[in-house]
């Protein structure tokens, strides 16, 4: 409910995909995503919150925010970190990261892509749409739907 245009965005672009599994609200949690055979999806889109490394105390790597569980576990704490993403087994043509600062470098000295972008490449993604800036919810919806539809 905090970012209402994400659901509209995903429902608008999902018909473009050959095979789709739409996870919204409580279903869009870390445990469900990790249980999927992600290798069978050519395009994967995340419309959510993201944070860069060092933004919060205790978090030294970037992460995507999923729907948090009532009680966190090691496999489902509500965050998919860069290191967890790098362990995914993907055969994906395109990853869409519709969230703030998903292409941000880990630090000003980092060369090329680091953080979330690099993790998806390590996991097997061919290409990625990401942002270098904070994205307001409705603006993210417009950007992605106008680009893809």
mmCIF file with all atom_site columns, C-alpha atoms in Angstrom:
data_model
loop_
_atom_site.group_PDB
_atom_site.id
_atom_site.type_symbol
_atom_site.label_atom_id
_atom_site.label_alt_id
_atom_site.label_comp_id
_atom_site.label_asym_id
_atom_site.label_entity_id
_atom_site.label_seq_id
_atom_site.pdbx_PDB_ins_code
_atom_site.Cartn_x
_atom_site.Cartn_y
_atom_site.Cartn_z
_atom_site.occupancy
_atom_site.B_iso_or_equiv
_atom_site.pdbx_formal_charge
_atom_site.auth_seq_id
_atom_site.auth_comp_id
_atom_site.auth_asym_id
_atom_site.auth_atom_id
_atom_site.pdbx_PDB_model_num
ATOM 1   C CA . UNK A 1 1   ? 0.000  0.000   0.000   1.00 0.00 ? 1   UNK A CA 1
ATOM 2   C CA . UNK A 1 2   ? 3.001  2.281   0.501   1.00 0.00 ? 2   UNK A CA 1
ATOM 3   C CA . UNK A 1 3   ? 3.812  2.260   -3.224  1.00 0.00 ? 3   UNK A CA 1
ATOM 4   C CA . UNK A 1 4   ? 0.433  1.705   -4.948  1.00 0.00 ? 4   UNK A CA 1
ATOM 5   C CA . UNK A 1 5   ? 1.621  2.183   -8.532  1.00 0.00 ? 5   UNK A CA 1
ATOM 6   C CA . UNK A 1 6   ? 3.873  -0.880  -8.354  1.00 0.00 ? 6   UNK A CA 1
ATOM 7   C CA . UNK A 1 7   ? 0.890  -3.234  -8.607  1.00 0.00 ? 7   UNK A CA 1
ATOM 8   C CA . UNK A 1 8   ? -0.531 -1.250  -11.525 1.00 0.00 ? 8   UNK A CA 1
ATOM 9   C CA . UNK A 1 9   ? 2.899  -1.286  -13.210 1.00 0.00 ? 9   UNK A CA 1
ATOM 10  C CA . UNK A 1 10  ? 3.342  -5.051  -12.888 1.00 0.00 ? 10  UNK A CA 1
ATOM 11  C CA . UNK A 1 11  ? -0.227 -5.794  -14.032 1.00 0.00 ? 11  UNK A CA 1
ATOM 12  C CA . UNK A 1 12  ? 0.270  -3.521  -17.047 1.00 0.00 ? 12  UNK A CA 1
ATOM 13  C CA . UNK A 1 13  ? 3.541  -5.093  -18.223 1.00 0.00 ? 13  UNK A CA 1
ATOM 14  C CA . UNK A 1 14  ? 2.925  -8.763  -17.292 1.00 0.00 ? 14  UNK A CA 1
ATOM 15  C CA . UNK A 1 15  ? 0.873  -9.528  -20.467 1.00 0.00 ? 15  UNK A CA 1
ATOM 16  C CA . UNK A 1 16  ? 4.035  -8.744  -22.466 1.00 0.00 ? 16  UNK A CA 1
ATOM 17  C CA . UNK A 1 17  ? 5.811  -11.783 -21.004 1.00 0.00 ? 17  UNK A CA 1
ATOM 18  C CA . UNK A 1 18  ? 5.506  -15.266 -22.553 1.00 0.00 ? 18  UNK A CA 1
ATOM 19  C CA . UNK A 1 19  ? 5.331  -16.929 -19.167 1.00 0.00 ? 19  UNK A CA 1
ATOM 20  C CA . UNK A 1 20  ? 4.464  -15.003 -16.058 1.00 0.00 ? 20  UNK A CA 1
ATOM 21  C CA . UNK A 1 21  ? 4.041  -15.457 -12.343 1.00 0.00 ? 21  UNK A CA 1
ATOM 22  C CA . UNK A 1 22  ? 2.748  -12.301 -10.711 1.00 0.00 ? 22  UNK A CA 1
ATOM 23  C CA . UNK A 1 23  ? 3.615  -11.917 -7.036  1.00 0.00 ? 23  UNK A CA 1
ATOM 24  C CA . UNK A 1 24  ? 1.834  -9.003  -5.366  1.00 0.00 ? 24  UNK A CA 1
ATOM 25  C CA . UNK A 1 25  ? 1.321  -7.909  -1.775  1.00 0.00 ? 25  UNK A CA 1
ATOM 26  C CA . UNK A 1 26  ? 1.962  -10.660 0.765   1.00 0.00 ? 26  UNK A CA 1
ATOM 27  C CA . UNK A 1 27  ? 2.915  -13.088 -2.029  1.00 0.00 ? 27  UNK A CA 1
ATOM 28  C CA . UNK A 1 28  ? 5.808  -10.814 -3.045  1.00 0.00 ? 28  UNK A CA 1
ATOM 29  C CA . UNK A 1 29  ? 8.033  -12.077 -0.277  1.00 0.00 ? 29  UNK A CA 1
ATOM 30  C CA . UNK A 1 30  ? 11.597 -13.307 -0.203  1.00 0.00 ? 30  UNK A CA 1
ATOM 31  C CA . UNK A 1 31  ? 10.690 -16.924 0.522   1.00 0.00 ? 31  UNK A CA 1
ATOM 32  C CA . UNK A 1 32  ? 8.342  -17.186 -2.478  1.00 0.00 ? 32  UNK A CA 1
ATOM 33  C CA . UNK A 1 33  ? 10.870 -15.615 -4.825  1.00 0.00 ? 33  UNK A CA 1
ATOM 34  C CA . UNK A 1 34  ? 13.654 -17.932 -3.664  1.00 0.00 ? 34  UNK A CA 1
ATOM 35  C CA . UNK A 1 35  ? 11.381 -20.969 -4.121  1.00 0.00 ? 35  UNK A CA 1
ATOM 36  C CA . UNK A 1 36  ? 10.707 -20.207 -7.806  1.00 0.00 ? 36  UNK A CA 1
ATOM 37  C CA . UNK A 1 37  ? 12.656 -21.799 -10.625 1.00 0.00 ? 37  UNK A CA 1
ATOM 38  C CA . UNK A 1 38  ? 13.845 -18.395 -11.831 1.00 0.00 ? 38  UNK A CA 1
ATOM 39  C CA . UNK A 1 39  ? 15.767 -19.964 -14.714 1.00 0.00 ? 39  UNK A CA 1
ATOM 40  C CA . UNK A 1 40  ? 12.531 -20.505 -16.648 1.00 0.00 ? 40  UNK A CA 1
ATOM 41  C CA . UNK A 1 41  ? 11.692 -16.785 -16.828 1.00 0.00 ? 41  UNK A CA 1
ATOM 42  C CA . UNK A 1 42  ? 13.119 -14.700 -19.684 1.00 0.00 ? 42  UNK A CA 1
ATOM 43  C CA . UNK A 1 43  ? 12.091 -11.411 -18.058 1.00 0.00 ? 43  UNK A CA 1
ATOM 44  C CA . UNK A 1 44  ? 11.881 -10.688 -14.347 1.00 0.00 ? 44  UNK A CA 1
ATOM 45  C CA . UNK A 1 45  ? 10.575 -7.395  -13.004 1.00 0.00 ? 45  UNK A CA 1
ATOM 46  C CA . UNK A 1 46  ? 10.880 -6.044  -9.471  1.00 0.00 ? 46  UNK A CA 1
ATOM 47  C CA . UNK A 1 47  ? 8.748  -2.985  -8.645  1.00 0.00 ? 47  UNK A CA 1
ATOM 48  C CA . UNK A 1 48  ? 9.597  -2.223  -5.042  1.00 0.00 ? 48  UNK A CA 1
ATOM 49  C CA . UNK A 1 49  ? 11.914 -0.282  -2.744  1.00 0.00 ? 49  UNK A CA 1
ATOM 50  C CA . UNK A 1 50  ? 15.690 -0.621  -3.001  1.00 0.00 ? 50  UNK A CA 1
ATOM 51  C CA . UNK A 1 51  ? 18.473 0.715   -0.849  1.00 0.00 ? 51  UNK A CA 1
ATOM 52  C CA . UNK A 1 52  ? 22.150 1.303   -1.544  1.00 0.00 ? 52  UNK A CA 1
ATOM 53  C CA . UNK A 1 53  ? 24.964 -0.068  0.591   1.00 0.00 ? 53  UNK A CA 1
ATOM 54  C CA . UNK A 1 54  ? 25.606 1.840   3.796   1.00 0.00 ? 54  UNK A CA 1
ATOM 55  C CA . UNK A 1 55  ? 22.258 3.653   3.825   1.00 0.00 ? 55  UNK A CA 1
ATOM 56  C CA . UNK A 1 56  ? 21.200 1.881   7.033   1.00 0.00 ? 56  UNK A CA 1
ATOM 57  C CA . UNK A 1 57  ? 23.372 0.829   9.964   1.00 0.00 ? 57  UNK A CA 1
ATOM 58  C CA . UNK A 1 58  ? 24.176 -2.860  9.778   1.00 0.00 ? 58  UNK A CA 1
ATOM 59  C CA . UNK A 1 59  ? 23.598 -3.170  6.030   1.00 0.00 ? 59  UNK A CA 1
ATOM 60  C CA . UNK A 1 60  ? 26.843 -3.147  4.080   1.00 0.00 ? 60  UNK A CA 1
ATOM 61  C CA . UNK A 1 61  ? 25.333 -4.191  0.745   1.00 0.00 ? 61  UNK A CA 1
ATOM 62  C CA . UNK A 1 62  ? 22.423 -3.011  -1.398  1.00 0.00 ? 62  UNK A CA 1
ATOM 63  C CA . UNK A 1 63  ? 19.088 -4.810  -1.255  1.00 0.00 ? 63  UNK A CA 1
ATOM 64  C CA . UNK A 1 64  ? 15.589 -5.031  -2.679  1.00 0.00 ? 64  UNK A CA 1
ATOM 65  C CA . UNK A 1 65  ? 12.726 -4.784  -0.200  1.00 0.00 ? 65  UNK A CA 1
ATOM 66  C CA . UNK A 1 66  ? 10.074 -7.492  -0.387  1.00 0.00 ? 66  UNK A CA 1
ATOM 67  C CA . UNK A 1 67  ? 6.912  -7.790  1.699   1.00 0.00 ? 67  UNK A CA 1
ATOM 68  C CA . UNK A 1 68  ? 8.210  -8.367  5.228   1.00 0.00 ? 68  UNK A CA 1
ATOM 69  C CA . UNK A 1 69  ? 7.078  -11.432 7.142   1.00 0.00 ? 69  UNK A CA 1
ATOM 70  C CA . UNK A 1 70  ? 5.312  -11.186 10.510  1.00 0.00 ? 70  UNK A CA 1
ATOM 71  C CA . UNK A 1 71  ? 8.293  -12.969 12.009  1.00 0.00 ? 71  UNK A CA 1
ATOM 72  C CA . UNK A 1 72  ? 11.573 -12.955 10.110  1.00 0.00 ? 72  UNK A CA 1
ATOM 73  C CA . UNK A 1 73  ? 13.641 -16.040 9.379   1.00 0.00 ? 73  UNK A CA 1
ATOM 74  C CA . UNK A 1 74  ? 17.036 -16.525 7.799   1.00 0.00 ? 74  UNK A CA 1
ATOM 75  C CA . UNK A 1 75  ? 15.351 -17.409 4.491   1.00 0.00 ? 75  UNK A CA 1
ATOM 76  C CA . UNK A 1 76  ? 12.748 -14.645 4.684   1.00 0.00 ? 76  UNK A CA 1
ATOM 77  C CA . UNK A 1 77  ? 13.764 -11.422 6.421   1.00 0.00 ? 77  UNK A CA 1
ATOM 78  C CA . UNK A 1 78  ? 12.007 -9.239  3.825   1.00 0.00 ? 78  UNK A CA 1
ATOM 79  C CA . UNK A 1 79  ? 15.206 -8.171  2.069   1.00 0.00 ? 79  UNK A CA 1
ATOM 80  C CA . UNK A 1 80  ? 16.940 -9.719  -0.924  1.00 0.00 ? 80  UNK A CA 1
ATOM 81  C CA . UNK A 1 81  ? 20.541 -8.625  -0.657  1.00 0.00 ? 81  UNK A CA 1
ATOM 82  C CA . UNK A 1 82  ? 23.081 -8.290  -3.394  1.00 0.00 ? 82  UNK A CA 1
ATOM 83  C CA . UNK A 1 83  ? 24.898 -11.420 -2.196  1.00 0.00 ? 83  UNK A CA 1
ATOM 84  C CA . UNK A 1 84  ? 21.641 -13.424 -2.194  1.00 0.00 ? 84  UNK A CA 1
ATOM 85  C CA . UNK A 1 85  ? 20.864 -12.250 -5.725  1.00 0.00 ? 85  UNK A CA 1
ATOM 86  C CA . UNK A 1 86  ? 24.280 -13.378 -6.958  1.00 0.00 ? 86  UNK A CA 1
ATOM 87  C CA . UNK A 1 87  ? 23.352 -16.917 -5.850  1.00 0.00 ? 87  UNK A CA 1
ATOM 88  C CA . UNK A 1 88  ? 20.218 -17.007 -8.046  1.00 0.00 ? 88  UNK A CA 1
ATOM 89  C CA . UNK A 1 89  ? 20.362 -19.332 -11.056 1.00 0.00 ? 89  UNK A CA 1
ATOM 90  C CA . UNK A 1 90  ? 19.088 -17.207 -13.937 1.00 0.00 ? 90  UNK A CA 1
ATOM 91  C CA . UNK A 1 91  ? 18.845 -17.625 -17.686 1.00 0.00 ? 91  UNK A CA 1
ATOM 92  C CA . UNK A 1 92  ? 17.198 -14.246 -18.024 1.00 0.00 ? 92  UNK A CA 1
ATOM 93  C CA . UNK A 1 93  ? 17.252 -11.936 -21.013 1.00 0.00 ? 93  UNK A CA 1
ATOM 94  C CA . UNK A 1 94  ? 16.071 -8.919  -19.011 1.00 0.00 ? 94  UNK A CA 1
ATOM 95  C CA . UNK A 1 95  ? 15.838 -7.865  -15.371 1.00 0.00 ? 95  UNK A CA 1
ATOM 96  C CA . UNK A 1 96  ? 13.694 -4.785  -14.687 1.00 0.00 ? 96  UNK A CA 1
ATOM 97  C CA . UNK A 1 97  ? 14.490 -2.985  -11.448 1.00 0.00 ? 97  UNK A CA 1
ATOM 98  C CA . UNK A 1 98  ? 11.794 -0.386  -10.945 1.00 0.00 ? 98  UNK A CA 1
ATOM 99  C CA . UNK A 1 99  ? 13.049 1.034   -7.658  1.00 0.00 ? 99  UNK A CA 1
ATOM 100 C CA . UNK A 1 100 ? 15.272 3.822   -6.386  1.00 0.00 ? 100 UNK A CA 1
ATOM 101 C CA . UNK A 1 101 ? 19.009 3.852   -7.089  1.00 0.00 ? 101 UNK A CA 1
ATOM 102 C CA . UNK A 1 102 ? 19.246 0.271   -8.349  1.00 0.00 ? 102 UNK A CA 1
ATOM 103 C CA . UNK A 1 103 ? 22.235 1.096   -10.554 1.00 0.00 ? 103 UNK A CA 1
ATOM 104 C CA . UNK A 1 104 ? 24.138 2.995   -7.881  1.00 0.00 ? 104 UNK A CA 1
ATOM 105 C CA . UNK A 1 105 ? 27.773 2.098   -7.358  1.00 0.00 ? 105 UNK A CA 1
ATOM 106 C CA . UNK A 1 106 ? 28.847 0.673   -4.035  1.00 0.00 ? 106 UNK A CA 1
ATOM 107 C CA . UNK A 1 107 ? 31.184 3.614   -3.577  1.00 0.00 ? 107 UNK A CA 1
ATOM 108 C CA . UNK A 1 108 ? 32.633 6.445   -5.616  1.00 0.00 ? 108 UNK A CA 1
ATOM 109 C CA . UNK A 1 109 ? 35.766 4.415   -6.386  1.00 0.00 ? 109 UNK A CA 1
ATOM 110 C CA . UNK A 1 110 ? 33.922 1.411   -7.816  1.00 0.00 ? 110 UNK A CA 1
ATOM 111 C CA . UNK A 1 111 ? 34.397 0.884   -11.532 1.00 0.00 ? 111 UNK A CA 1
ATOM 112 C CA . UNK A 1 112 ? 31.568 -0.117  -13.848 1.00 0.00 ? 112 UNK A CA 1
ATOM 113 C CA . UNK A 1 113 ? 28.591 -1.891  -12.394 1.00 0.00 ? 113 UNK A CA 1
ATOM 114 C CA . UNK A 1 114 ? 28.606 -3.009  -8.791  1.00 0.00 ? 114 UNK A CA 1
ATOM 115 C CA . UNK A 1 115 ? 25.943 -3.801  -6.230  1.00 0.00 ? 115 UNK A CA 1
ATOM 116 C CA . UNK A 1 116 ? 22.564 -5.016  -7.426  1.00 0.00 ? 116 UNK A CA 1
ATOM 117 C CA . UNK A 1 117 ? 23.432 -4.760  -11.123 1.00 0.00 ? 117 UNK A CA 1
ATOM 118 C CA . UNK A 1 118 ? 26.573 -6.842  -10.810 1.00 0.00 ? 118 UNK A CA 1
ATOM 119 C CA . UNK A 1 119 ? 24.764 -9.428  -8.691  1.00 0.00 ? 119 UNK A CA 1
ATOM 120 C CA . UNK A 1 120 ? 22.140 -9.989  -11.379 1.00 0.00 ? 120 UNK A CA 1
ATOM 121 C CA . UNK A 1 121 ? 24.866 -10.308 -14.038 1.00 0.00 ? 121 UNK A CA 1
ATOM 122 C CA . UNK A 1 122 ? 26.699 -12.861 -11.862 1.00 0.00 ? 122 UNK A CA 1
ATOM 123 C CA . UNK A 1 123 ? 23.422 -14.790 -11.459 1.00 0.00 ? 123 UNK A CA 1
ATOM 124 C CA . UNK A 1 124 ? 22.986 -15.035 -15.247 1.00 0.00 ? 124 UNK A CA 1
ATOM 125 C CA . UNK A 1 125 ? 21.041 -11.995 -16.474 1.00 0.00 ? 125 UNK A CA 1
ATOM 126 C CA . UNK A 1 126 ? 21.871 -10.701 -19.969 1.00 0.00 ? 126 UNK A CA 1
ATOM 127 C CA . UNK A 1 127 ? 20.581 -7.145  -19.557 1.00 0.00 ? 127 UNK A CA 1
ATOM 128 C CA . UNK A 1 128 ? 19.116 -4.923  -16.868 1.00 0.00 ? 128 UNK A CA 1
ATOM 129 C CA . UNK A 1 129 ? 16.958 -1.804  -16.741 1.00 0.00 ? 129 UNK A CA 1
ATOM 130 C CA . UNK A 1 130 ? 17.879 0.116   -13.598 1.00 0.00 ? 130 UNK A CA 1
ATOM 131 C CA . UNK A 1 131 ? 17.895 3.608   -12.137 1.00 0.00 ? 131 UNK A CA 1
ATOM 132 C CA . UNK A 1 132 ? 20.699 5.922   -11.013 1.00 0.00 ? 132 UNK A CA 1
ATOM 133 C CA . UNK A 1 133 ? 18.330 8.151   -9.065  1.00 0.00 ? 133 UNK A CA 1
ATOM 134 C CA . UNK A 1 134 ? 15.440 8.134   -6.546  1.00 0.00 ? 134 UNK A CA 1
ATOM 135 C CA . UNK A 1 135 ? 12.194 7.267   -8.352  1.00 0.00 ? 135 UNK A CA 1
ATOM 136 C CA . UNK A 1 136 ? 8.780  8.420   -7.166  1.00 0.00 ? 136 UNK A CA 1
ATOM 137 C CA . UNK A 1 137 ? 6.155  5.647   -7.328  1.00 0.00 ? 137 UNK A CA 1
ATOM 138 C CA . UNK A 1 138 ? 3.965  7.051   -10.120 1.00 0.00 ? 138 UNK A CA 1
ATOM 139 C CA . UNK A 1 139 ? 7.002  8.193   -12.109 1.00 0.00 ? 139 UNK A CA 1
ATOM 140 C CA . UNK A 1 140 ? 8.415  4.653   -11.969 1.00 0.00 ? 140 UNK A CA 1
ATOM 141 C CA . UNK A 1 141 ? 5.112  3.296   -13.233 1.00 0.00 ? 141 UNK A CA 1
ATOM 142 C CA . UNK A 1 142 ? 5.075  5.776   -16.135 1.00 0.00 ? 142 UNK A CA 1
ATOM 143 C CA . UNK A 1 143 ? 8.736  5.186   -16.982 1.00 0.00 ? 143 UNK A CA 1
ATOM 144 C CA . UNK A 1 144 ? 8.427  1.413   -17.158 1.00 0.00 ? 144 UNK A CA 1
ATOM 145 C CA . UNK A 1 145 ? 5.023  1.166   -18.819 1.00 0.00 ? 145 UNK A CA 1
ATOM 146 C CA . UNK A 1 146 ? 5.813  3.811   -21.435 1.00 0.00 ? 146 UNK A CA 1
ATOM 147 C CA . UNK A 1 147 ? 9.157  2.136   -22.164 1.00 0.00 ? 147 UNK A CA 1
ATOM 148 C CA . UNK A 1 148 ? 7.835  -1.425  -22.381 1.00 0.00 ? 148 UNK A CA 1
ATOM 149 C CA . UNK A 1 149 ? 4.221  -1.243  -23.554 1.00 0.00 ? 149 UNK A CA 1
#
